[in-house]
Tab-separated table of C-alpha atoms in Angstrom:
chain	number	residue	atom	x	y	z
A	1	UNK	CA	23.421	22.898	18.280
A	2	UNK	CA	21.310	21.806	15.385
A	3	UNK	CA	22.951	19.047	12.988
A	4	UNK	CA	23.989	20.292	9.430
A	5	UNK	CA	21.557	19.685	7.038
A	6	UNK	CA	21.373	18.158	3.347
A	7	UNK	CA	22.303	20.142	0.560
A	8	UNK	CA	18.986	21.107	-1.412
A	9	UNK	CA	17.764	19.491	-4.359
A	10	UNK	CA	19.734	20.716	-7.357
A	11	UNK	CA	16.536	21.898	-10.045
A	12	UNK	CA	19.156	22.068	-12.391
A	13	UNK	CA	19.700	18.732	-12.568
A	14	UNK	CA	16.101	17.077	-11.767
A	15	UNK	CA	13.136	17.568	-14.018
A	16	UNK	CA	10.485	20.146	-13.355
A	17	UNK	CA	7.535	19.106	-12.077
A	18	UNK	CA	5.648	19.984	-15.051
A	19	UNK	CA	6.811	19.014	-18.116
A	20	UNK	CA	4.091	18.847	-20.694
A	21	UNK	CA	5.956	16.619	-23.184
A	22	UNK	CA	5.510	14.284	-20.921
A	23	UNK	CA	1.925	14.113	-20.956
A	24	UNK	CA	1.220	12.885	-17.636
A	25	UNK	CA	2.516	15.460	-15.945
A	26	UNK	CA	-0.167	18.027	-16.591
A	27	UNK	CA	-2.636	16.978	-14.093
A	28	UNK	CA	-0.605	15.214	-11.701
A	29	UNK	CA	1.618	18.615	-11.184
A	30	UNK	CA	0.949	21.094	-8.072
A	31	UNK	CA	0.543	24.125	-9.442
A	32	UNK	CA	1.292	26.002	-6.209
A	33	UNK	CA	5.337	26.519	-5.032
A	34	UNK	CA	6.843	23.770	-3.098
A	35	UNK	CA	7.435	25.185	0.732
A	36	UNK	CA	10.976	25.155	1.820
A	37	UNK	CA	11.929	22.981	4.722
A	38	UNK	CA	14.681	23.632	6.920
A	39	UNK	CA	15.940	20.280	7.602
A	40	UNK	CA	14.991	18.668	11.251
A	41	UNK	CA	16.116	15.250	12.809
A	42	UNK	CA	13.106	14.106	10.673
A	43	UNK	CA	14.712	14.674	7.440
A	44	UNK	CA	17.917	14.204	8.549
A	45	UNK	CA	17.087	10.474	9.323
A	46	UNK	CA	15.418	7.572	7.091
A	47	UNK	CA	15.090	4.189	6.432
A	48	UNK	CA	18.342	2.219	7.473
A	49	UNK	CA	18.054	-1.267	5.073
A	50	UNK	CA	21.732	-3.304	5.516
A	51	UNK	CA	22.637	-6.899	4.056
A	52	UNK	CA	20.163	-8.566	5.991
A	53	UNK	CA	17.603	-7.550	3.800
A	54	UNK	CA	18.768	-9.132	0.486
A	55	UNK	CA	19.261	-12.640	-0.800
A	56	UNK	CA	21.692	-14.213	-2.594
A	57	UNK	CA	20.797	-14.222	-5.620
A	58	UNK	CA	18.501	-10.642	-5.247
A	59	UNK	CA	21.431	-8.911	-7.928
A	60	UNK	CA	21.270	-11.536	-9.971
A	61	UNK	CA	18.787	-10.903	-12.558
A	62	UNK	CA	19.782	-13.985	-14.884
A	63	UNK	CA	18.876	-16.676	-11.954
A	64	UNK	CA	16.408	-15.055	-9.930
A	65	UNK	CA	13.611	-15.147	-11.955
A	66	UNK	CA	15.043	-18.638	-13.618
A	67	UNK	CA	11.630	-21.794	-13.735
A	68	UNK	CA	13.122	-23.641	-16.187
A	69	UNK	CA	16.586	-22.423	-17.838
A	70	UNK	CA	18.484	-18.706	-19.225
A	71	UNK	CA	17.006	-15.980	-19.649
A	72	UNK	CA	16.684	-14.833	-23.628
A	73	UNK	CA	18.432	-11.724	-24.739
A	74	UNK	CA	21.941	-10.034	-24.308
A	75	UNK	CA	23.925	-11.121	-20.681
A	76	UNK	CA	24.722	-7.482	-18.786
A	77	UNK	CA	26.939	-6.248	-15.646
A	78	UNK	CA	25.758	-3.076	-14.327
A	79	UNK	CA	27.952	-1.828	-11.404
A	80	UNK	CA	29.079	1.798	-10.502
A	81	UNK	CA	29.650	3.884	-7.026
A	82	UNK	CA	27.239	5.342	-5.335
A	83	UNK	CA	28.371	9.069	-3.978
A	84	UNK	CA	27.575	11.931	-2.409
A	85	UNK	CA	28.555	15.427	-3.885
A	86	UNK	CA	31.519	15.755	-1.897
A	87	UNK	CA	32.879	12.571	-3.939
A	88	UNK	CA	32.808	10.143	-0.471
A	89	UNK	CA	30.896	6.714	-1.151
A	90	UNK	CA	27.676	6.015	0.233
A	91	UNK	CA	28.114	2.790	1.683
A	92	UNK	CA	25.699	0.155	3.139
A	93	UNK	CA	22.837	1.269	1.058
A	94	UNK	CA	20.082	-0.292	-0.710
A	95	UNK	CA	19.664	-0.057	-4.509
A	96	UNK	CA	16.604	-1.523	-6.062
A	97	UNK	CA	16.389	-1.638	-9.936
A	98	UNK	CA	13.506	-3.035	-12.059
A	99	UNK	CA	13.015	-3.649	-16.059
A	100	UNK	CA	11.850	-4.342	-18.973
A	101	UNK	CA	12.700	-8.197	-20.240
A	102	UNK	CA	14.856	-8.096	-23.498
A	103	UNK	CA	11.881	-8.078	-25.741
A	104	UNK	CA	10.865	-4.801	-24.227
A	105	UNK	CA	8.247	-6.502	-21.774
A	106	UNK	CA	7.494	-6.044	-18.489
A	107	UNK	CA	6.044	-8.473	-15.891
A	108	UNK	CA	3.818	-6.202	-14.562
A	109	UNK	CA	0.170	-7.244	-15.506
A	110	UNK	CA	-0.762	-3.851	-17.062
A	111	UNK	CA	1.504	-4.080	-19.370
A	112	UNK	CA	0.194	-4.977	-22.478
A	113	UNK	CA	2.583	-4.337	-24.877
A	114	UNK	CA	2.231	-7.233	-27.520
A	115	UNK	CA	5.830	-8.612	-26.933
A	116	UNK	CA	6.753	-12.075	-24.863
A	117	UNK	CA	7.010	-12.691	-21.269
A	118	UNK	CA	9.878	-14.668	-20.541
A	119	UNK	CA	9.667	-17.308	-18.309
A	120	UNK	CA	13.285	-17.372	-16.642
A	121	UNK	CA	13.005	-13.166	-16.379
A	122	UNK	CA	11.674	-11.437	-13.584
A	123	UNK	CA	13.198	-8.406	-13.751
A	124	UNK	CA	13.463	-7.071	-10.162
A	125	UNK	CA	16.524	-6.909	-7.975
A	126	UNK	CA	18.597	-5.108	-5.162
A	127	UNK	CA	21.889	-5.068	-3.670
A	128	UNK	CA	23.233	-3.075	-0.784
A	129	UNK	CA	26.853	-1.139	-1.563
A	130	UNK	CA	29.949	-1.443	-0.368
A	131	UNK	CA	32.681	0.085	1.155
A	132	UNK	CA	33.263	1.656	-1.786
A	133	UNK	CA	29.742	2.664	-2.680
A	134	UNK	CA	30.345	0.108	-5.239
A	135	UNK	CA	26.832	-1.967	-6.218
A	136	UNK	CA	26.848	-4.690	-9.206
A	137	UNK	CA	23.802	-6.466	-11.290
A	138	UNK	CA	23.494	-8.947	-13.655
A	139	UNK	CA	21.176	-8.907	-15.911
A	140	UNK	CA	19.503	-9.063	-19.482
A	141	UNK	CA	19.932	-5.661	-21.825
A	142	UNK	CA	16.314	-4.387	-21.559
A	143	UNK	CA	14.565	-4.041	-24.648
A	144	UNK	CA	12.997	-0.631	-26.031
A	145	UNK	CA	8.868	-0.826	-25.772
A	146	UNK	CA	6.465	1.303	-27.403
A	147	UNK	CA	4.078	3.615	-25.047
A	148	UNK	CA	1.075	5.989	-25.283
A	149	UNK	CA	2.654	9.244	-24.954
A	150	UNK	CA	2.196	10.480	-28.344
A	151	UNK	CA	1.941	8.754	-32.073
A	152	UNK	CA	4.980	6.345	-32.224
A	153	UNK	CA	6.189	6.871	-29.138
A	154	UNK	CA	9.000	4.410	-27.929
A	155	UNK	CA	10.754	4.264	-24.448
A	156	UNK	CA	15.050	3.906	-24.668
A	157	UNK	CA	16.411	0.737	-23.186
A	158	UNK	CA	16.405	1.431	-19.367
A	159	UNK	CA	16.879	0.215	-15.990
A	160	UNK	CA	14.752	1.790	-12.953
A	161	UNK	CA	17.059	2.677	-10.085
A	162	UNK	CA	15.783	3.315	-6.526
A	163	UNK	CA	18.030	4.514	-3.624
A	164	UNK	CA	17.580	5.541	0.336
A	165	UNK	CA	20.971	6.849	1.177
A	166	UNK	CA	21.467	7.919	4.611
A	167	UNK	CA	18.177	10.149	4.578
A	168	UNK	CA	15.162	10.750	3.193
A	169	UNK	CA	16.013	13.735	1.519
A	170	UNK	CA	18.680	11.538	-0.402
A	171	UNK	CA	16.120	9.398	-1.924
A	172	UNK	CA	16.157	9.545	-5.388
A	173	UNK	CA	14.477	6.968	-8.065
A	174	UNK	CA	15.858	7.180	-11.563
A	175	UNK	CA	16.707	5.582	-14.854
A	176	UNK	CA	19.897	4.219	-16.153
A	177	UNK	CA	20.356	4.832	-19.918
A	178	UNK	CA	22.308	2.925	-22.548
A	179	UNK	CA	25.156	5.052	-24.759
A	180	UNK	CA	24.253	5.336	-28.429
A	181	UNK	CA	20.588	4.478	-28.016
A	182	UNK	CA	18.756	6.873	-30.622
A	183	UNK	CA	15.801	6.639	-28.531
A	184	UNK	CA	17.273	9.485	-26.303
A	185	UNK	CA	16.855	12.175	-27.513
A	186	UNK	CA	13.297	11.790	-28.956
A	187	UNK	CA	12.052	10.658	-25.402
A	188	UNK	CA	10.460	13.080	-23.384
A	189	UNK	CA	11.096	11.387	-20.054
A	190	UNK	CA	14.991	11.984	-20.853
A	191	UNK	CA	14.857	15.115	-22.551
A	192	UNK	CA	12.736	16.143	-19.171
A	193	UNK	CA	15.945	16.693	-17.085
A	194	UNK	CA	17.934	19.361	-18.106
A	195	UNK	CA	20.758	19.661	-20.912
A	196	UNK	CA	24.366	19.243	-19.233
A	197	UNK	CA	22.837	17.289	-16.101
A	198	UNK	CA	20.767	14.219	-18.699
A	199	UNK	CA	23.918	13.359	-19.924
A	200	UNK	CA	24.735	11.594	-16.964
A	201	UNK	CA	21.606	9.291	-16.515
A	202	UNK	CA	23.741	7.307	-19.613
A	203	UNK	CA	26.035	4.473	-18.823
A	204	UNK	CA	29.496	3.846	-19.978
A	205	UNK	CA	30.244	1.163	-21.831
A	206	UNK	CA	33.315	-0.448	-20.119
A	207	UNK	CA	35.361	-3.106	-21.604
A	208	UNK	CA	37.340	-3.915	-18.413
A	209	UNK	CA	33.731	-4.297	-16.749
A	210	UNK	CA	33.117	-6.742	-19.782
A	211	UNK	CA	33.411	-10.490	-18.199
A	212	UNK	CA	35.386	-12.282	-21.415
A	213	UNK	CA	33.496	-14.823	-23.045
A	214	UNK	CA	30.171	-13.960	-20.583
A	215	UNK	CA	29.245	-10.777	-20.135
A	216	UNK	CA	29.012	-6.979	-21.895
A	217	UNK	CA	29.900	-3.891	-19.392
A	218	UNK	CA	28.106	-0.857	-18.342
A	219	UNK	CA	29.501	1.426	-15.140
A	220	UNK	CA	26.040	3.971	-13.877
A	221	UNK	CA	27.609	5.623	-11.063
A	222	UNK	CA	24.919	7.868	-9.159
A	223	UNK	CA	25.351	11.064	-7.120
A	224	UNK	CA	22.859	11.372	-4.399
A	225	UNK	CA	22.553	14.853	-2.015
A	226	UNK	CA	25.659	16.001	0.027
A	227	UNK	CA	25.567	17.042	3.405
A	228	UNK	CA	26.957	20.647	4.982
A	229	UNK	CA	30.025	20.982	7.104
A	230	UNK	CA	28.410	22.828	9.365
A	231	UNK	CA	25.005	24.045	10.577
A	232	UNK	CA	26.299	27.681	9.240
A	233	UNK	CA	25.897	26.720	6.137
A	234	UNK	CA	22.590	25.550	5.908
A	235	UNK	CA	20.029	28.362	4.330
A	236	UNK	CA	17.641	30.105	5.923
B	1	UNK	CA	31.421	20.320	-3.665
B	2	UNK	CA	32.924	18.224	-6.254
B	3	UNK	CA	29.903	15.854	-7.683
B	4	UNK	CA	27.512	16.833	-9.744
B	5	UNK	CA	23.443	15.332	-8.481
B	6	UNK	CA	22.132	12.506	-10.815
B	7	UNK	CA	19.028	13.740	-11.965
B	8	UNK	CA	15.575	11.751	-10.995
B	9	UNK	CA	12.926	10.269	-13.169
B	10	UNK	CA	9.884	9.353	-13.092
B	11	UNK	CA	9.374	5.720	-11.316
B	12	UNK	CA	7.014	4.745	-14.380
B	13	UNK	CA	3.653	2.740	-14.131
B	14	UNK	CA	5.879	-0.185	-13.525
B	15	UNK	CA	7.362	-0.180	-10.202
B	16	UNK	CA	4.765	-2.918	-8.571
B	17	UNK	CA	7.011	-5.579	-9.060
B	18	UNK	CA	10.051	-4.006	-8.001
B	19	UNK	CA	9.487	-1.797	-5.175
B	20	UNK	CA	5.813	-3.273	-3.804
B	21	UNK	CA	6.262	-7.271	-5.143
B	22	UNK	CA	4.293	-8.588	-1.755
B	23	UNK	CA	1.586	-6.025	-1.641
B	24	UNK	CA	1.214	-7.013	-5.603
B	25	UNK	CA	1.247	-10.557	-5.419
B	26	UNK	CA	4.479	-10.598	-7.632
B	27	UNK	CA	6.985	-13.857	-5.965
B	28	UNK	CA	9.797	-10.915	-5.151
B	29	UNK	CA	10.081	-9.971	-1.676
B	30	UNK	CA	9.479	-6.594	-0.537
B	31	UNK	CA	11.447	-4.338	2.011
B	32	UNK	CA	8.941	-2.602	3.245
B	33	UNK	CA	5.010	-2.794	3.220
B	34	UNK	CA	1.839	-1.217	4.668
B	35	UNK	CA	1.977	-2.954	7.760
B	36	UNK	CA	5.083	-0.867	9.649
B	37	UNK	CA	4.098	-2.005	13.506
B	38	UNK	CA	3.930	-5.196	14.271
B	39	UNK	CA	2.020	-6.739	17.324
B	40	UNK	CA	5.444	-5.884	19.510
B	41	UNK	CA	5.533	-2.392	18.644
B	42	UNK	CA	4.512	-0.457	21.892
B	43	UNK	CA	2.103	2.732	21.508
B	44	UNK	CA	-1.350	3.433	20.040
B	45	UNK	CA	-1.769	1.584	17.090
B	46	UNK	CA	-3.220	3.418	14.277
B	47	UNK	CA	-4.445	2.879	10.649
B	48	UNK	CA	-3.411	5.936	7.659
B	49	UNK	CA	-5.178	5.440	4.755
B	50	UNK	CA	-6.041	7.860	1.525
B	51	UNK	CA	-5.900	8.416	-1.932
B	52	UNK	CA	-4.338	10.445	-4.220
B	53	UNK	CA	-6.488	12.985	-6.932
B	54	UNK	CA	-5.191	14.346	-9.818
B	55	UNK	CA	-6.358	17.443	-11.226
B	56	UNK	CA	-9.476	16.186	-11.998
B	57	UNK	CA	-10.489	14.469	-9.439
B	58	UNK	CA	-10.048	11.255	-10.347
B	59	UNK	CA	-7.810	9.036	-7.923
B	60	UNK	CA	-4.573	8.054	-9.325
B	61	UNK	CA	-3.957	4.187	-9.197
B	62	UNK	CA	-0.756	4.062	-10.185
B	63	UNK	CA	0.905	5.806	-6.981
B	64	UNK	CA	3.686	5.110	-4.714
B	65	UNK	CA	3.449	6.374	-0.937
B	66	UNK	CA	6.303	6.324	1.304
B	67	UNK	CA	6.058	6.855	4.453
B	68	UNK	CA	9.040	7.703	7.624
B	69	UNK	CA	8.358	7.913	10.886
B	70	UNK	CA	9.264	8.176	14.905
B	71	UNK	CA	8.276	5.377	17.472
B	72	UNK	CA	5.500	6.128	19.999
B	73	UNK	CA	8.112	8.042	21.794
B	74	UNK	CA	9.383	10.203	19.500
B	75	UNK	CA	12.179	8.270	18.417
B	76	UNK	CA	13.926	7.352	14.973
B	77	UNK	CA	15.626	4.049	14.474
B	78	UNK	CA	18.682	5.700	12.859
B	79	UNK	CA	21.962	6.503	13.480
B	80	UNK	CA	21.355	10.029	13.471
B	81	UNK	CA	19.340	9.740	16.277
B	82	UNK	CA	21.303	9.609	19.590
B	83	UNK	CA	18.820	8.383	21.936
B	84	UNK	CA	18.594	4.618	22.280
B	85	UNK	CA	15.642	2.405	21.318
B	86	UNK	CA	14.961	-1.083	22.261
B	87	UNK	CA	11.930	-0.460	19.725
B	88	UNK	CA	11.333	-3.297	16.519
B	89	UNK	CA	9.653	-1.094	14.716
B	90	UNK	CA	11.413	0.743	11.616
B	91	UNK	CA	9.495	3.717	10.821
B	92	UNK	CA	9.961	2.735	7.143
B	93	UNK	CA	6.336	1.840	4.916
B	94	UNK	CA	5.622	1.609	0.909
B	95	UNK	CA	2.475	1.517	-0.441
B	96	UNK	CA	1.360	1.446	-3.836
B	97	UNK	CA	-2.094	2.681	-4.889
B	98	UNK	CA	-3.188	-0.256	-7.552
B	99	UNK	CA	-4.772	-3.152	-5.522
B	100	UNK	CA	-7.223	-1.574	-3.312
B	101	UNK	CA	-10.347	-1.449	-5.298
B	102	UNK	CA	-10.782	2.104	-4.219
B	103	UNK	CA	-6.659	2.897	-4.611
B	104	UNK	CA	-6.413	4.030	-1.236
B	105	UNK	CA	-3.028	3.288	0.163
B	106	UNK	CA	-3.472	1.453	3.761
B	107	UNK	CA	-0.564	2.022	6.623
B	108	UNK	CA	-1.127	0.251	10.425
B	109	UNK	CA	1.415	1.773	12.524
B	110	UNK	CA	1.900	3.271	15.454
B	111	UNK	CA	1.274	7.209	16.166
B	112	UNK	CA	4.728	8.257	16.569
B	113	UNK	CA	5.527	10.771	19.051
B	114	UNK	CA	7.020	14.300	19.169
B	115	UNK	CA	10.381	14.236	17.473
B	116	UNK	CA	12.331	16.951	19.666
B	117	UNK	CA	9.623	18.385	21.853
B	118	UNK	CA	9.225	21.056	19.076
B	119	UNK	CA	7.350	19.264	16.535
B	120	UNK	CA	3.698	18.304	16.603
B	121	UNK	CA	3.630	14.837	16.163
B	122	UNK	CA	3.916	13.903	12.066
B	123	UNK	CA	4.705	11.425	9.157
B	124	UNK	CA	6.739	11.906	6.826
B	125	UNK	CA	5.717	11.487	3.220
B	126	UNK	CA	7.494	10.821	-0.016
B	127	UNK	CA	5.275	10.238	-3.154
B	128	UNK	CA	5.924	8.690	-6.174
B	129	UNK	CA	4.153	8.460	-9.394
B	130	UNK	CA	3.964	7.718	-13.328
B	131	UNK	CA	3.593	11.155	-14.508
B	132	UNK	CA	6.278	12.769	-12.092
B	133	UNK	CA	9.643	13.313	-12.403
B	134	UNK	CA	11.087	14.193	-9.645
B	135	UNK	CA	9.142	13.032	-6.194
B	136	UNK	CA	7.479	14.810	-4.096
B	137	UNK	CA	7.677	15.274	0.149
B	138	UNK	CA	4.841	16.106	2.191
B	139	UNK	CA	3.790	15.688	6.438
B	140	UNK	CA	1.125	13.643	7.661
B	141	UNK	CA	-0.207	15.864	10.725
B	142	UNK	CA	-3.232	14.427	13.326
B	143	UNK	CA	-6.663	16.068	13.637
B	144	UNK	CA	-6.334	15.342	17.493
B	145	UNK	CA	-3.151	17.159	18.327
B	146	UNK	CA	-5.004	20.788	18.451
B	147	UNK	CA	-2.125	22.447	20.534
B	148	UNK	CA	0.674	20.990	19.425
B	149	UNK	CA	-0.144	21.887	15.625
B	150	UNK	CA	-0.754	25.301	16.791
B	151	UNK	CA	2.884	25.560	17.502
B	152	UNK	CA	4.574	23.235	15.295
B	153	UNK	CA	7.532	25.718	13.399
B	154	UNK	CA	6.801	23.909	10.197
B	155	UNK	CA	3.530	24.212	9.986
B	156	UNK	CA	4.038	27.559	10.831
B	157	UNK	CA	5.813	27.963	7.643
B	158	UNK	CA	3.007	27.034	5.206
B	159	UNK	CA	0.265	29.587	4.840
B	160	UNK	CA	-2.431	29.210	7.036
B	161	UNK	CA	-5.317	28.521	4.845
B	162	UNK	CA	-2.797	25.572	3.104
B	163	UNK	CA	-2.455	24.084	6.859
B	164	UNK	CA	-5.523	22.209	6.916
B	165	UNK	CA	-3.787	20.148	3.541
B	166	UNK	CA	-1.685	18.819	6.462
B	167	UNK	CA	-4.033	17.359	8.939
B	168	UNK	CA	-5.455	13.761	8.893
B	169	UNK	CA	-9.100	13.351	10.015
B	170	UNK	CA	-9.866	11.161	12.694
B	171	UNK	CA	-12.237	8.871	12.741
B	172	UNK	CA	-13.097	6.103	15.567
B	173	UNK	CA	-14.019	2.764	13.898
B	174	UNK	CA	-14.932	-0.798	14.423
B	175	UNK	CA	-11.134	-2.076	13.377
B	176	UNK	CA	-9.374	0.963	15.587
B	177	UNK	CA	-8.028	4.708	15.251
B	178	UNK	CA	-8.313	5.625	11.368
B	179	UNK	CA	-6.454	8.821	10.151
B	180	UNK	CA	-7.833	9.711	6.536
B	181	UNK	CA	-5.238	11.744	4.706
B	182	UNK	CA	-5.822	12.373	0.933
B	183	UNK	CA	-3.632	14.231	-1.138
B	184	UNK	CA	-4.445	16.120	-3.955
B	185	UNK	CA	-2.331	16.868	-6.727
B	186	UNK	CA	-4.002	20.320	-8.138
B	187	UNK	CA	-7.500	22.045	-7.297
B	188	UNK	CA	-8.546	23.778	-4.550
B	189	UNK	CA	-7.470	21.377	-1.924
B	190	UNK	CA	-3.789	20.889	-3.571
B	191	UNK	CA	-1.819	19.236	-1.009
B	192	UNK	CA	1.017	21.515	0.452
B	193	UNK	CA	4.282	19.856	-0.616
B	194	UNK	CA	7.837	20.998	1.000
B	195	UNK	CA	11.412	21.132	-0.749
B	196	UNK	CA	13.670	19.905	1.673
């Protein structure tokens, strides 16, 4: 008996491929249809990354980039479940997240963006979830940053999520949102995934999240690809 | 069905120091790298290496490559996989395509075997990139495994003349066994990609 495979990739929730707003996309699109897969023990499988992988102060993003004192900018918890579509957590699973610093820069040396490094901000992390599904960052509120796309173009405040889940076809790399930002909806990269399914890329602002005197809120949680009861229901 | 999929996005031109820190030179370790067998790993070790094209031509430097794979005897350290494995290795590499001058990504491994007896011997690929939204899958096949291709039921799938997309080249050199695998975005040689 062959195992039941993943559900499929729901287009109506994931960008196209092409999406010329999004300038970049024009020649780095195939132009040809993707091939359906059924799934075999290859894509049922992936890379299996546990506790052992992260250190202690990996989801801390106020401390782990610290030389000399605090990061600048606005103190942050990010937390939130990570599920499958059936509503069960994903558990044991790696998140990785990345970011902009609060001014809106990144460390990465191509960008050039004339805003300041800061020297106690990195701006990489991971945690692994838990029982729950439940992950949880600290960090700085990333700044918006201008970008080439078209004249007076500027990115929202985001955070860069990757996940593995318990397969490869659950990997999924994404972008956590802040609610309110009126960045959204004149960003292309947002406005790329479809009306009804954008809307959740945005965090809630949570004041039992908050941490008093410390710390503002935000619950992202993030739905990656159920799995079929059975091998009858898998297409094709 | 209750949940509703989070949509993807693009992973940006930024990911280097996230996702890649060692391979970057950023003080962050990584999880994963280009080097997926170690000296301990048993089978034929192998170098994958390639670049990606966009549409015209040009090779993209700001590119992500995963890649997934089965020991030397077919086997994948996972759960899901029932056999036992007294294997090191983890299948698992990332490469990103901005510090080789040429922006090829560079894998050592080991060439994994057939999965189930079925399947031709493969890689699997997941690519990432600024300028994508939503990331894309693809196989690494081998040049040398004639039969086996032949009657792989996924490449039997793809249209023939799209097959050859598929196949790394290779090449004996100096440093070892070197499969050259590029993938192209759009043209004539676009890269078969799969939705799985």
């Amino acid at each position: 008996m062959t195992a039941a495979g993943y559900r499929m990739r729901d287009w109506e929730a994931h960008p196209p491929l092409l999406f010329p707003d999004y300038k970049s996309t024009v020649l780095r699109a195939p132009t040809k249809p993707l091939v359906p897969l059924k799934h075999t023990l290859s894509e049922l499988t992936g890379p299996v990354y546990g506790h052992e992988r992260v250190g202690p102060l990996d989801a801390d993003l106020t401390k782990n980039g610290a030389k000399n004192g605090e990061p600048l900018g606005e103190r942050i918890v990010v937390t939130g479940r990570v599920l499958d579509e059936d509503g069960r957590p994903v558990r044991n699973t790696l998140v990785e997240v990345w970011q902009a610093n609060a001014a809106g820069r990144y460390i990465h040396k191509v960008d050039q963006h004339l805003a300041p490094l800061d020297p106690n901000f990195f701006g990489g992390g991971r945690c692994v979830t838990d029982d729950d599904g439940r992950y949880r960052f600290y960090t700085i509120k990333p700044g918006a940053y201008p970008w080439g796309n078209h004249h007076n173009a500027w990115r929202p405040n985001h955070i860069h999520f990757s996940l593995l889940g318990p397969s490869i076809a659950t990997r999924l790399v994404t972008q956590m949102y802040f609610p309110g930002d009126p960045l959204l909806d004149l960003d292309p990269i947002y406005l790329s995934s479809p009306a009804g399914a954008r809307e959740r890329l945005i965090s809630d602002f949570s004041i039992d999240v908050t941490e008093p005197g410390f710390a503002l809120g935000y619950i992202f949680d993030i739905v990656l690809r159920g799995r079929y009861e059975t091998p009858m229901e898998t297409p094709k | 069905m209750t949940m509703k999929q989070t949509p993807s996005q693009t992973v940006g031109p930024y990911f280097a120091y996230g996702l890649t820190a060692e391979q970057y030179g950023y003080p962050f370790t990584a999880i994963a790298g280009g080097k997926v067998a170690d000296e301990l790993c048993t089978g034929d070790r192998i170098h994958v290496t390639g670049r990606v094209f966009d549409g015209n031509g040009d090779p993209i430097d700001d590119a992500m490559i995963e890649i997934w794979q089965a020991d030397s005897e077919g086997r994948y350290l996972h759960p899901e996989d029932g056999r036992s494995s007294n294997s090191v290795f983890t299948g698992y590499g990332r490469y990103g395509t901005g510090t080789d001058p040429q922006n090829r990504f560079l894998f050592e491994t080991v060439k994994p075997g057939s999965v189930d007896g079925v399947q031709a011997p493969h890689i699997n690929v997941i690519l990432f990139m600024r300028g994508q939204l939503s990331h894309l899958y693809t196989r690494i096949y081998f040049s040398d495994e004639v039969e086996a291709n032949a009657k792989d039921p996924v490449l039997d799938t793809v249209p023939e003349a799209r097959r050859e997309t598929l196949v790394a080249r290779r090449e004996d050199m100096p440093i070892g066994v070197v499969y050259h695998f590029d993938i192209h975005m759009q043209g004539e040689k676009e890269t078969v990609f799969f939705d799985l």
